[in-house]
XYZ file of C-alpha atoms in Angstrom:
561
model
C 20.332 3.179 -18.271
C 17.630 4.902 -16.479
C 18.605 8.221 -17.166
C 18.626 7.357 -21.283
C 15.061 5.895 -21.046
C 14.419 9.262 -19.314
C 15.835 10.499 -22.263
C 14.016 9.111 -24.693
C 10.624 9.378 -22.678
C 11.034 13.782 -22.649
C 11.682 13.953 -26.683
C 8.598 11.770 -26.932
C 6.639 14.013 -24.803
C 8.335 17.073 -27.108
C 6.978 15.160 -30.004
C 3.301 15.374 -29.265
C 3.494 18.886 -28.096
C 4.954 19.506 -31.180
C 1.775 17.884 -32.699
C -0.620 19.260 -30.188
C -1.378 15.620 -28.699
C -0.272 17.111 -25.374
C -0.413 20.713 -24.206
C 2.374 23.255 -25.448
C 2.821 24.660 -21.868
C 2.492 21.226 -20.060
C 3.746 20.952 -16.621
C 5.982 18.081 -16.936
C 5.281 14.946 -14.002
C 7.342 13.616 -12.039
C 7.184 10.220 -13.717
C 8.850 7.119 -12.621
C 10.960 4.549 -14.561
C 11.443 1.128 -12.428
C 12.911 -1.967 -12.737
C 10.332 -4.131 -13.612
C 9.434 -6.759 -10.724
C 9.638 -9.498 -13.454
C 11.659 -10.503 -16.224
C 8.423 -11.209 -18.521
C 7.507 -7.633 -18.089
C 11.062 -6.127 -19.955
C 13.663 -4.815 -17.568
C 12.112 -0.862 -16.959
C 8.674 0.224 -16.653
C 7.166 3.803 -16.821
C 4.323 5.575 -15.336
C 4.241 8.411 -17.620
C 1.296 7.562 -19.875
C -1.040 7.477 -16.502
C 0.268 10.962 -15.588
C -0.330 12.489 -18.534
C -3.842 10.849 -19.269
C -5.694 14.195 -17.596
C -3.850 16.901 -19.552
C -3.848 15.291 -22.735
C -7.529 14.017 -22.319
C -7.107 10.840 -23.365
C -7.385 7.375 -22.464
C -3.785 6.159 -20.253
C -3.479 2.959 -23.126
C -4.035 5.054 -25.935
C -1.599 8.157 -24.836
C 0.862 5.264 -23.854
C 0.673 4.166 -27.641
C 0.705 7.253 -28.965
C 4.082 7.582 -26.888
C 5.793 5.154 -27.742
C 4.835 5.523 -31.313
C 6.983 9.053 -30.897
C 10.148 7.608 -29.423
C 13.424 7.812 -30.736
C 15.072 4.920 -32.546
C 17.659 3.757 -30.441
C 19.758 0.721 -30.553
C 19.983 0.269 -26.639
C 16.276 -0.943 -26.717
C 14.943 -4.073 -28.315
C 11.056 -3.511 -27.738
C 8.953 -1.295 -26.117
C 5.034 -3.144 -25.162
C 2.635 -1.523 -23.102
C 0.781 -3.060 -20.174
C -2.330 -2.808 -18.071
C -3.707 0.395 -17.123
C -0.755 1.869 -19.198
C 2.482 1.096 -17.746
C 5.346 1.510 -20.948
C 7.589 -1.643 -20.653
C 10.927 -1.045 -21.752
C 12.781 -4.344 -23.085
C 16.495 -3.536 -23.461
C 18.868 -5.087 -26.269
C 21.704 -7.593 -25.145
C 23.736 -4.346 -26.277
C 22.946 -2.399 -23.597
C 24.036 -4.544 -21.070
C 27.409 -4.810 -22.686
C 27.888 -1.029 -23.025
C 27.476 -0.837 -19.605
C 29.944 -3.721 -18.752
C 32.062 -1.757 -20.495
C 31.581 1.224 -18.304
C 32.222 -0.607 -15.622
C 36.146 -1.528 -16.943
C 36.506 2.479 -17.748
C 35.220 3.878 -14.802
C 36.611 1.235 -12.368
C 36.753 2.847 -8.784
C 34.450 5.262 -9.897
C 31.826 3.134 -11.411
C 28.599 4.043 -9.357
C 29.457 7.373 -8.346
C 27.809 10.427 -8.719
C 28.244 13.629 -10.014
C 26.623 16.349 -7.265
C 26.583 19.677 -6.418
C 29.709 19.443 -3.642
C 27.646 21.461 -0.963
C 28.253 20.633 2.526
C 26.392 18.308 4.629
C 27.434 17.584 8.364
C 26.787 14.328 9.409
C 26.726 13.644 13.354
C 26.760 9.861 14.676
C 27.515 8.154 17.681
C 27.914 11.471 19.931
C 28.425 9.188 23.077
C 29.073 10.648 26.460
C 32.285 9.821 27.653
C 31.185 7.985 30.548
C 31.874 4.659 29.360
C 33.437 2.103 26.499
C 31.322 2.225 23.343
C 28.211 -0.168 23.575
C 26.810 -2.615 20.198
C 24.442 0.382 20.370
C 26.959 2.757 19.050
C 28.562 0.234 16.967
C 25.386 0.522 15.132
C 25.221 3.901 14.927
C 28.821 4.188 13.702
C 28.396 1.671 11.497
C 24.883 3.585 9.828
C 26.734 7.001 9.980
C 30.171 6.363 8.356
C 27.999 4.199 5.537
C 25.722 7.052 5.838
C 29.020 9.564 5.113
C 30.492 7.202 2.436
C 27.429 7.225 0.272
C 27.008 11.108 0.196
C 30.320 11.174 -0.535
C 29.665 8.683 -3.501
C 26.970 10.690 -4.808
C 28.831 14.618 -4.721
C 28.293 15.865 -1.473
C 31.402 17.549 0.813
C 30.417 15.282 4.234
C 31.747 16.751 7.064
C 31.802 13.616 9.648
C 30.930 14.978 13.534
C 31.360 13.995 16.950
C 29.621 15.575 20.062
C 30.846 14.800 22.922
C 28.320 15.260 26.061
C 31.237 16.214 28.411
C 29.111 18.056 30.736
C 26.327 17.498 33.027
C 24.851 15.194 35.828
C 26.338 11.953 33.879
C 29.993 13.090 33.710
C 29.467 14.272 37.443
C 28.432 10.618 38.545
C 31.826 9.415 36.188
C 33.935 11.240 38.482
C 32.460 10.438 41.868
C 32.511 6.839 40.545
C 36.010 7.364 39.327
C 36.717 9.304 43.090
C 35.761 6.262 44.849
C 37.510 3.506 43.084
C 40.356 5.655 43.596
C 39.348 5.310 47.779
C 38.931 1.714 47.790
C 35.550 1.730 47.925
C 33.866 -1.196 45.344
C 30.272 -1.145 44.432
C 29.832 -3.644 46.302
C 29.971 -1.489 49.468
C 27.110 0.338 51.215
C 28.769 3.932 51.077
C 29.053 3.346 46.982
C 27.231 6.489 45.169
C 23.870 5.978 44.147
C 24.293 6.608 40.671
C 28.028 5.319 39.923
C 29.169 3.076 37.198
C 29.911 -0.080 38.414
C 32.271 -1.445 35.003
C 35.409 -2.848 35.684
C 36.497 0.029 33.183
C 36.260 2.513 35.847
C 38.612 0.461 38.641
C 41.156 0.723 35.484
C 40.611 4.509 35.341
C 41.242 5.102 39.189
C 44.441 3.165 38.820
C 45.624 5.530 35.997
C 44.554 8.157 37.990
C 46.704 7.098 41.218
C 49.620 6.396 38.894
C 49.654 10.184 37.406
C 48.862 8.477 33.950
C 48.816 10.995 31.168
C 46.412 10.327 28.282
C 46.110 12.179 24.930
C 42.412 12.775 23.429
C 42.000 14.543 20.340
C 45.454 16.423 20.791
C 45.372 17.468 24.529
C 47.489 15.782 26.883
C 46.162 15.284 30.260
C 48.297 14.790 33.380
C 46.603 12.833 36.229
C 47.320 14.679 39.594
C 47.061 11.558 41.623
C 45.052 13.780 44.111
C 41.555 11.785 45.488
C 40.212 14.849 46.877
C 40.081 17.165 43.611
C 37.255 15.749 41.676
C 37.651 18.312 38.952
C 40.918 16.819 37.915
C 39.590 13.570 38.695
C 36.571 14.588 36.266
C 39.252 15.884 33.724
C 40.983 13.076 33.559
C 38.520 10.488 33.902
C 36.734 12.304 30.543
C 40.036 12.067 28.414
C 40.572 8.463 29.282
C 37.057 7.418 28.093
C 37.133 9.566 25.169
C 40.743 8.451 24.558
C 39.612 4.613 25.064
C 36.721 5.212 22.734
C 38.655 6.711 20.364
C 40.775 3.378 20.051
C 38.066 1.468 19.391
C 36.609 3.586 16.385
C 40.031 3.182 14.643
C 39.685 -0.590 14.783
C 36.216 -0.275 13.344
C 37.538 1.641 10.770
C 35.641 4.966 11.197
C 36.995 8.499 11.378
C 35.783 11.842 12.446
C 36.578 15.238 11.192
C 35.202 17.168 14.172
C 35.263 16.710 17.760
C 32.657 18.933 19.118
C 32.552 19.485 22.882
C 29.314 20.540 24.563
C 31.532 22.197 27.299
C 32.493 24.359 25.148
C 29.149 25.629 24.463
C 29.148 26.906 27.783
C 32.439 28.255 28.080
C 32.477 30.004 24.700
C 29.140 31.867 25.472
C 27.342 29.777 22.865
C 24.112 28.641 25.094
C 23.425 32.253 27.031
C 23.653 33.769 23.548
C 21.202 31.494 22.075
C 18.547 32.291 24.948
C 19.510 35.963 24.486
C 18.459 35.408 20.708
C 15.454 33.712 21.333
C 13.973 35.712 24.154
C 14.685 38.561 21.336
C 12.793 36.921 18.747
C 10.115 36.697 21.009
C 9.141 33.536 21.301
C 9.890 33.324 25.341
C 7.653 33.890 28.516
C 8.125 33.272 31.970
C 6.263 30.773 34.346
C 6.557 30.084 37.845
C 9.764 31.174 37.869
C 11.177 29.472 34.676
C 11.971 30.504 31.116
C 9.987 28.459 28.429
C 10.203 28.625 24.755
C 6.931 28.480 22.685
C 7.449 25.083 20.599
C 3.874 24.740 20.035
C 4.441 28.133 17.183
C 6.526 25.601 15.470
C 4.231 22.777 15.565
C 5.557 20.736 19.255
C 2.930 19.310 21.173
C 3.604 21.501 23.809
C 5.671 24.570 25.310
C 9.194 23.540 26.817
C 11.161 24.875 29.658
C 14.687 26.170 28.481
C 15.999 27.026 32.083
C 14.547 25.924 34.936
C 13.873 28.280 38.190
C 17.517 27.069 39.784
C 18.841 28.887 36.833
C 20.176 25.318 35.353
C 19.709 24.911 31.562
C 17.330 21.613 30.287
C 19.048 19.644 27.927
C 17.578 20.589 24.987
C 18.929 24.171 24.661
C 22.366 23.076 24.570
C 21.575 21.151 21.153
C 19.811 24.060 19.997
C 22.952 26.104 20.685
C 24.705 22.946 19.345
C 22.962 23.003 16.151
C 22.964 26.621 15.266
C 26.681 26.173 15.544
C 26.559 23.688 12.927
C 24.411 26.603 10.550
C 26.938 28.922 11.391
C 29.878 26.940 10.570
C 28.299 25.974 6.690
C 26.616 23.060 7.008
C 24.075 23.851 4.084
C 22.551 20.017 5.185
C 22.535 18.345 8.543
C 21.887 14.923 9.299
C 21.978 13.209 13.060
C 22.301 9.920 13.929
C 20.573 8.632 16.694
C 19.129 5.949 19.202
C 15.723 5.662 18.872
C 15.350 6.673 22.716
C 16.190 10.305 21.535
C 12.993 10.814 19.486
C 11.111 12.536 21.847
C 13.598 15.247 21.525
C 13.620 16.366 18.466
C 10.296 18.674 17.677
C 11.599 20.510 20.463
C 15.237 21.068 18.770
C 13.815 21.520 15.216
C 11.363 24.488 17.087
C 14.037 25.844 18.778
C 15.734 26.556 15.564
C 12.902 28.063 13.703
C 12.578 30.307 16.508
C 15.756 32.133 16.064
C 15.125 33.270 12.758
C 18.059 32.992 11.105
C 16.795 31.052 7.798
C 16.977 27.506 8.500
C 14.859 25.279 6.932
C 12.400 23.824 8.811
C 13.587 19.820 7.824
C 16.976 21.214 9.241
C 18.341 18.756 10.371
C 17.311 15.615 9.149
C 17.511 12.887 11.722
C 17.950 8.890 11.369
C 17.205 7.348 14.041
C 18.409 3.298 14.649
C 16.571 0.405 16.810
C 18.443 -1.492 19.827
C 20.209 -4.532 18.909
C 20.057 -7.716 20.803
C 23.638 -10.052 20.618
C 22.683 -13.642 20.833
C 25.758 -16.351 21.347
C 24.941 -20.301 21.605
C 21.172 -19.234 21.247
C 20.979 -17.326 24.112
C 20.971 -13.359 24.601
C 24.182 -11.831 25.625
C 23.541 -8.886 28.074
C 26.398 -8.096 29.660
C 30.322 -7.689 29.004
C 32.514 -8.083 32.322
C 34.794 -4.713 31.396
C 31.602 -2.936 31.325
C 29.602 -4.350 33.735
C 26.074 -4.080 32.045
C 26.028 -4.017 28.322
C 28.204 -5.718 25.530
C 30.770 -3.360 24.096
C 31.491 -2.821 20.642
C 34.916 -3.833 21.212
C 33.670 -7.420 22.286
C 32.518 -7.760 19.135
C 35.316 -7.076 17.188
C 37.205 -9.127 18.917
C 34.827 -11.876 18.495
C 33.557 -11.912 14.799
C 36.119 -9.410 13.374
C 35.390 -5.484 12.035
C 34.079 -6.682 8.915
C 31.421 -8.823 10.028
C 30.485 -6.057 12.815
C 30.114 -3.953 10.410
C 27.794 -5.606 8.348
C 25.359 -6.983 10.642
C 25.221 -3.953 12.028
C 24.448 -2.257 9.089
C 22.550 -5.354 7.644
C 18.504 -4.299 8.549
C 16.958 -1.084 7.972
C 17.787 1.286 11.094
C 14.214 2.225 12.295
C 14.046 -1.972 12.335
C 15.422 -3.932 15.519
C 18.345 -6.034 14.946
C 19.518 -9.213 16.535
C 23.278 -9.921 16.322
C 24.057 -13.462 16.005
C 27.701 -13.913 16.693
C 27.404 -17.390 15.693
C 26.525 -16.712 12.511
C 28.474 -14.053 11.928
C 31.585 -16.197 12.940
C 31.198 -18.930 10.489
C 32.206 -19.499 6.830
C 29.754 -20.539 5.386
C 27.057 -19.383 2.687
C 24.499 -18.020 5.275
C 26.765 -15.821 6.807
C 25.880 -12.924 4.121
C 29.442 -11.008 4.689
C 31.565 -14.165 4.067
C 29.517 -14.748 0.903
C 29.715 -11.540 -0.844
C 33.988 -11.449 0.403
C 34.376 -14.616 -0.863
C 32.261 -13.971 -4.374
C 35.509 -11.494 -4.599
C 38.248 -13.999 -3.918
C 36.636 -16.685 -6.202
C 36.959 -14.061 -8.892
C 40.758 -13.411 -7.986
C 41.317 -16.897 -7.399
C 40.248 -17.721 -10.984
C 42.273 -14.971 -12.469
C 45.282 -16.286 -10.620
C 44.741 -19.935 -12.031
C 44.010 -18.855 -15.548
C 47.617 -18.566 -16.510
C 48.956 -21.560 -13.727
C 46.672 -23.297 -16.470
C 48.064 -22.032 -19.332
C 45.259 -19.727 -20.456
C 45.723 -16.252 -21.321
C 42.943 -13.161 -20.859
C 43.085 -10.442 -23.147
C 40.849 -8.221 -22.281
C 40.331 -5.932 -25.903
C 38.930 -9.487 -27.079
C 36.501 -9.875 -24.440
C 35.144 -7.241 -24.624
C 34.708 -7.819 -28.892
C 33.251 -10.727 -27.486
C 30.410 -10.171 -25.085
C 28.166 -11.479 -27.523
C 28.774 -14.788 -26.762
C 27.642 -13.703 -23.032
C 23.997 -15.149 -24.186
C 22.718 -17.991 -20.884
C 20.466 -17.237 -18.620
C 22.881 -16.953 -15.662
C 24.907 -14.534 -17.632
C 21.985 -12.324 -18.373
C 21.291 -12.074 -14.368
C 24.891 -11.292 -13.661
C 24.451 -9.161 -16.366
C 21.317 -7.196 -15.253
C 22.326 -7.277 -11.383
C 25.972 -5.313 -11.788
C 23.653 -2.922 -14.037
C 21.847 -2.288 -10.788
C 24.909 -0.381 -8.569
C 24.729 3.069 -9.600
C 20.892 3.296 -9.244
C 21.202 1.540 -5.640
C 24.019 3.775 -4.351
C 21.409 6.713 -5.529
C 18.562 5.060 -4.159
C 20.463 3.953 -0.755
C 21.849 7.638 -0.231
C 18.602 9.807 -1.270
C 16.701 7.767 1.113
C 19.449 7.391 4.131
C 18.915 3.839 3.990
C 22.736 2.111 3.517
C 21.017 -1.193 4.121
C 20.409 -1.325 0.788
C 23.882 -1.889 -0.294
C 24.411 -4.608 2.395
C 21.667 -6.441 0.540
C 22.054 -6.248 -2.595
C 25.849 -6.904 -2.464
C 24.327 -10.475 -1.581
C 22.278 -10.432 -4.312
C 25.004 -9.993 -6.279
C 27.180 -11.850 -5.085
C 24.416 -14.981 -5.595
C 24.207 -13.978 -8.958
C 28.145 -14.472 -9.042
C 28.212 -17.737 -7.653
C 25.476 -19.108 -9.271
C 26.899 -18.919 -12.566
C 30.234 -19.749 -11.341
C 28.905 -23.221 -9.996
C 26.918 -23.504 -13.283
C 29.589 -22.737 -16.359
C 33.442 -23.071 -16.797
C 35.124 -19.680 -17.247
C 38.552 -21.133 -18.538
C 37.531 -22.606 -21.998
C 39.716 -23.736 -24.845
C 36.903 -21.329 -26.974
C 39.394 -18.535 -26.537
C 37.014 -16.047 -27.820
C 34.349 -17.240 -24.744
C 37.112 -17.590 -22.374
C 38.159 -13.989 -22.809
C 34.310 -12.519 -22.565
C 33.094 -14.514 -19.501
C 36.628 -13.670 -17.924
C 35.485 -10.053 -19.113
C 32.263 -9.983 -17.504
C 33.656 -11.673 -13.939
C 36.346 -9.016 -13.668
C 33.673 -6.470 -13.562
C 32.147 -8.993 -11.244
C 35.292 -8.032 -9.192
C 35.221 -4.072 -9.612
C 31.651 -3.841 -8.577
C 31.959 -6.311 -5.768
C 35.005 -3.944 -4.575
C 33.339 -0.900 -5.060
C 30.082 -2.066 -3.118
C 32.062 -3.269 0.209
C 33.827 -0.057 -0.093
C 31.032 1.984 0.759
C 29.948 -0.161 3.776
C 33.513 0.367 5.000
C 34.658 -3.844 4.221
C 37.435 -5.224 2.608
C 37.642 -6.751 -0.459
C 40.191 -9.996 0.184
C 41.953 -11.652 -2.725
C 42.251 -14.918 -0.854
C 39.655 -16.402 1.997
């Protein structure tokens, strides 16, 4: 709809250049066209008249009427008024709506997708170090970066769905001496316990394994457990595959997938992080200080220089996802976008200047970065901190177990992620209207469930005839449904231009109180046959819309609840 008004709006403009009104050569705005905030004020309203005031030296009111005088006839609007400073309100015929109902019934599964240009984008989430089960604090970030992946998808782009793995460093060192001294009998609780180990039940379970000569398979390798307590580096091996194995397990019953497993071991061992300071110390953006090698981040607008490797010769942790990165250039990723804890955002200037610093032609928003807000897990009305497996956070697997991967994933996905979240498994356990996920499912099933009983009552739904028949589609709660379902395609653009998936989450409930609303309000199997067969019309579009919006967040769409 918007993109008609659009339209309509350019061969306006066309018109008065044609009769000198505007400027032959005009430098066309980038106008707006909204849904109007209220029902009295049409369904779209435009900005352009306000825009074009300066150029056209006129008043905003008068170019507006002048504007609208030059529109195109078309039968898809019903009036056109003008408002305040010069706002163009856009009232659209009845006929409209129905065209695009019946868009909906062509384009079914594809109804609110896109059309794009099928360039890559690379989209990193979770990336947790295999020290550990997954935390609610990577369920979010799963849930944001699949939802993340499905809308690019929806709207053209090739997404390319990534998983770094932090396999190296001082954290999967303290995994293995943890993992060592299970394996020994020693417990936290004892004095000789290392300093930093993880305490998690999780890791008794891995020492057992470990002792048995387990063998675990992660992303295609097979690893043998040597049953040996002295040889850490098998013990780290092993310890690394289980975790990443075990987290692995629980992505699959959250429904998410990965196409790449990226190891940041093998930045090391493939050469990847020397070559990177070779590059950059060529580029000359390097110097040495008291015995270390910084990089110049404050040419590339950091609030300060940063140390790349320290005088021991050991690397800082940012140059590895520098190397990291330019890995992700190199393999095609014409867009990157990384999904992270809020805790991270100190690091990025540093990795964005790193970048720009090798000189290679990446753009200086490359990559884009969303970054999510912890999440607090309340049960009975109190906070729950900890889950016994893992000692000293909840796990996303308790929560699947305890509310089921639909509801996890849309509380989790629920709130904007730069906003905090609370979890309220309470809530999200029940069935009843204010649990928002159990709503908009069971706005679905009350569509299938009246299908099912329309011929159990002897009623038959031909759907030619409905849709010869949306005219009679003419209450108020019909109009909303109506208008709402019009609404997908612009929020699936909206929700993916913007990284913002929450979007769909709520208005899927919008819709889906639109739905229920006028179910509760009107009968849909009539002896009118010609009624029965357009409202049965416009609920099975209900249906595909309803579908096709839990899709993207990843939920099902159930037939019975």
């Amino acid at each position: 709809m918007k993109e008609q008004l659009r339209e309509l709006i350019l061969q306006a403009i066309q018109a008065l250049q044609g009769d000198a009104t505007l400027p032959a050569d005009l430098a066309l705005p980038g106008f707006v066209i909204e849904r109007a905030r209220s029902r009295d004020h049409g369904d779209f309203a435009c900005n352009v008249a306000m825009l074009l005031a300066k150029p056209a030296r006129a008043k905003p009111r008068d170019l507006a009427e002048k504007l609208v005088a030059a529109l195109p006839a078309n039968d898809l609007v019903a009036r056109v008024e003008i408002a305040g400073p010069g706002f163009i309100n856009f009232f659209l015929a009845a006929s409209a709506y129905h065209a695009e109902l019946r868009r909906i019934l062509s384009e079914g599964d594809a109804y609110g997708r896109h059309a794009g240009s099928g360039k890559t984008v690379g989209v990193e989430f979770v990336s947790a170090n295999p020290t550990g089960p997954l935390h609610v604090g990577h369920g979010r970030a799963a849930a944001i970066g699949d939802c993340l992946s499905r809308l690019l998808e929806a709207t053209g782009w090739n997404v390319k769905r990534e998983f770094y793995y932090n396999d190296a460093g001082v954290q999967i060192a303290n995994l293995a001496v943890s993992v060592q001294a299970r394996a020994r009998g020693i417990t936290p609780e004892d004095s000789n316990w290392p300093e930093n180990g993880y305490r998690g039940d999780y890791i008794a379970e891995v020492a057992r394994a470990f002792l048995d000569r387990d063998a675990v398979v992660a992303d295609g390798e097979t690893v043998t457990a040597s049953g040996d307590v002295d040889d850490l580096d098998a013990i780290r091996r092993f310890a690394v595959a289980s975790l990443r194995r075990e987290q692995d397990l629980d992505l699959q019953a959250f429904g998410v997938a990965f196409d790449t497993y990226f190891l940041e071991s093998s930045l090391y061992s493939d050469g990847k992080v020397e070559e990177t300071v070779r590059e950059l110390v060529a580029h000359g953006h390097t110097y040495e200080e008291g015995g270390a090698l910084w990089l110049r981040t404050t040419d590339f607008g950091d609030d300060k220089d940063r140390v790349m490797r320290k005088s021991d010769g050991t690397y800082t942790y940012f140059l590895p996802d520098v190397a990291y990165h330019l890995s992700k250039w190199q393999r095609g990723y014409e867009r990157a976008i990384t999904e992270l804890g809020s805790d991270h955002h100190g690091s990025l200037a540093r990795v964005k200047a790193g970048l720009q610093a090798l000189d290679v032609g990446i753009p200086k928003n490359w990559p884009e970065y969303v970054l999510h807000q912890m999440v607090t897990v309340m049960k009975g009305g109190e906070e729950v901190k900890i889950s016994k497996r893992a000692g000293s956070y909840v796990t996303l697997r308790d929560l699947i177990d305890e509310v089921g991967r639909d509801a996890t994933r849309y509380f989790l996905i629920s709130r904007k992620s730069d906003s905090q979240l609370v979890f309220d498994i309470d809530l999200a356990r029940s069935q009843s209207n204010d649990n928002p996920v159990y709503y908009i499912q069971y706005a679905h099933a009350r569509v299938c469930s009246v299908l099912r009983q329309a011929p159990e009552k002897g009623f038959s739904f031909d759907l030619a005839d409905g849709l010869a028949q949306l005219a009679r589609l003419d209450n108020e709660h019909e109009q909303i449904l109506l208008t709402e379902l019009s609404k997908f395609p612009e929020i699936v653009e909206t929700a993916a231009l913007n990284l913002e998936p929450h979007l769909v989450a709520g208005w899927l409930r919008e819709l889906a109180n639109a739905f229920h609303t006028y179910y509760n309000s009107h009968q849909f199997l009539v002896d009118d046959g010609a009624l029965r067969n357009a409202r049965l019309a416009l609920v099975v579009a209900t249906q595909q819309v309803l579908k096709n919006g839990l899709g993207l967040l990843g939920l099902g769409a159930p037939e019975k609840m």
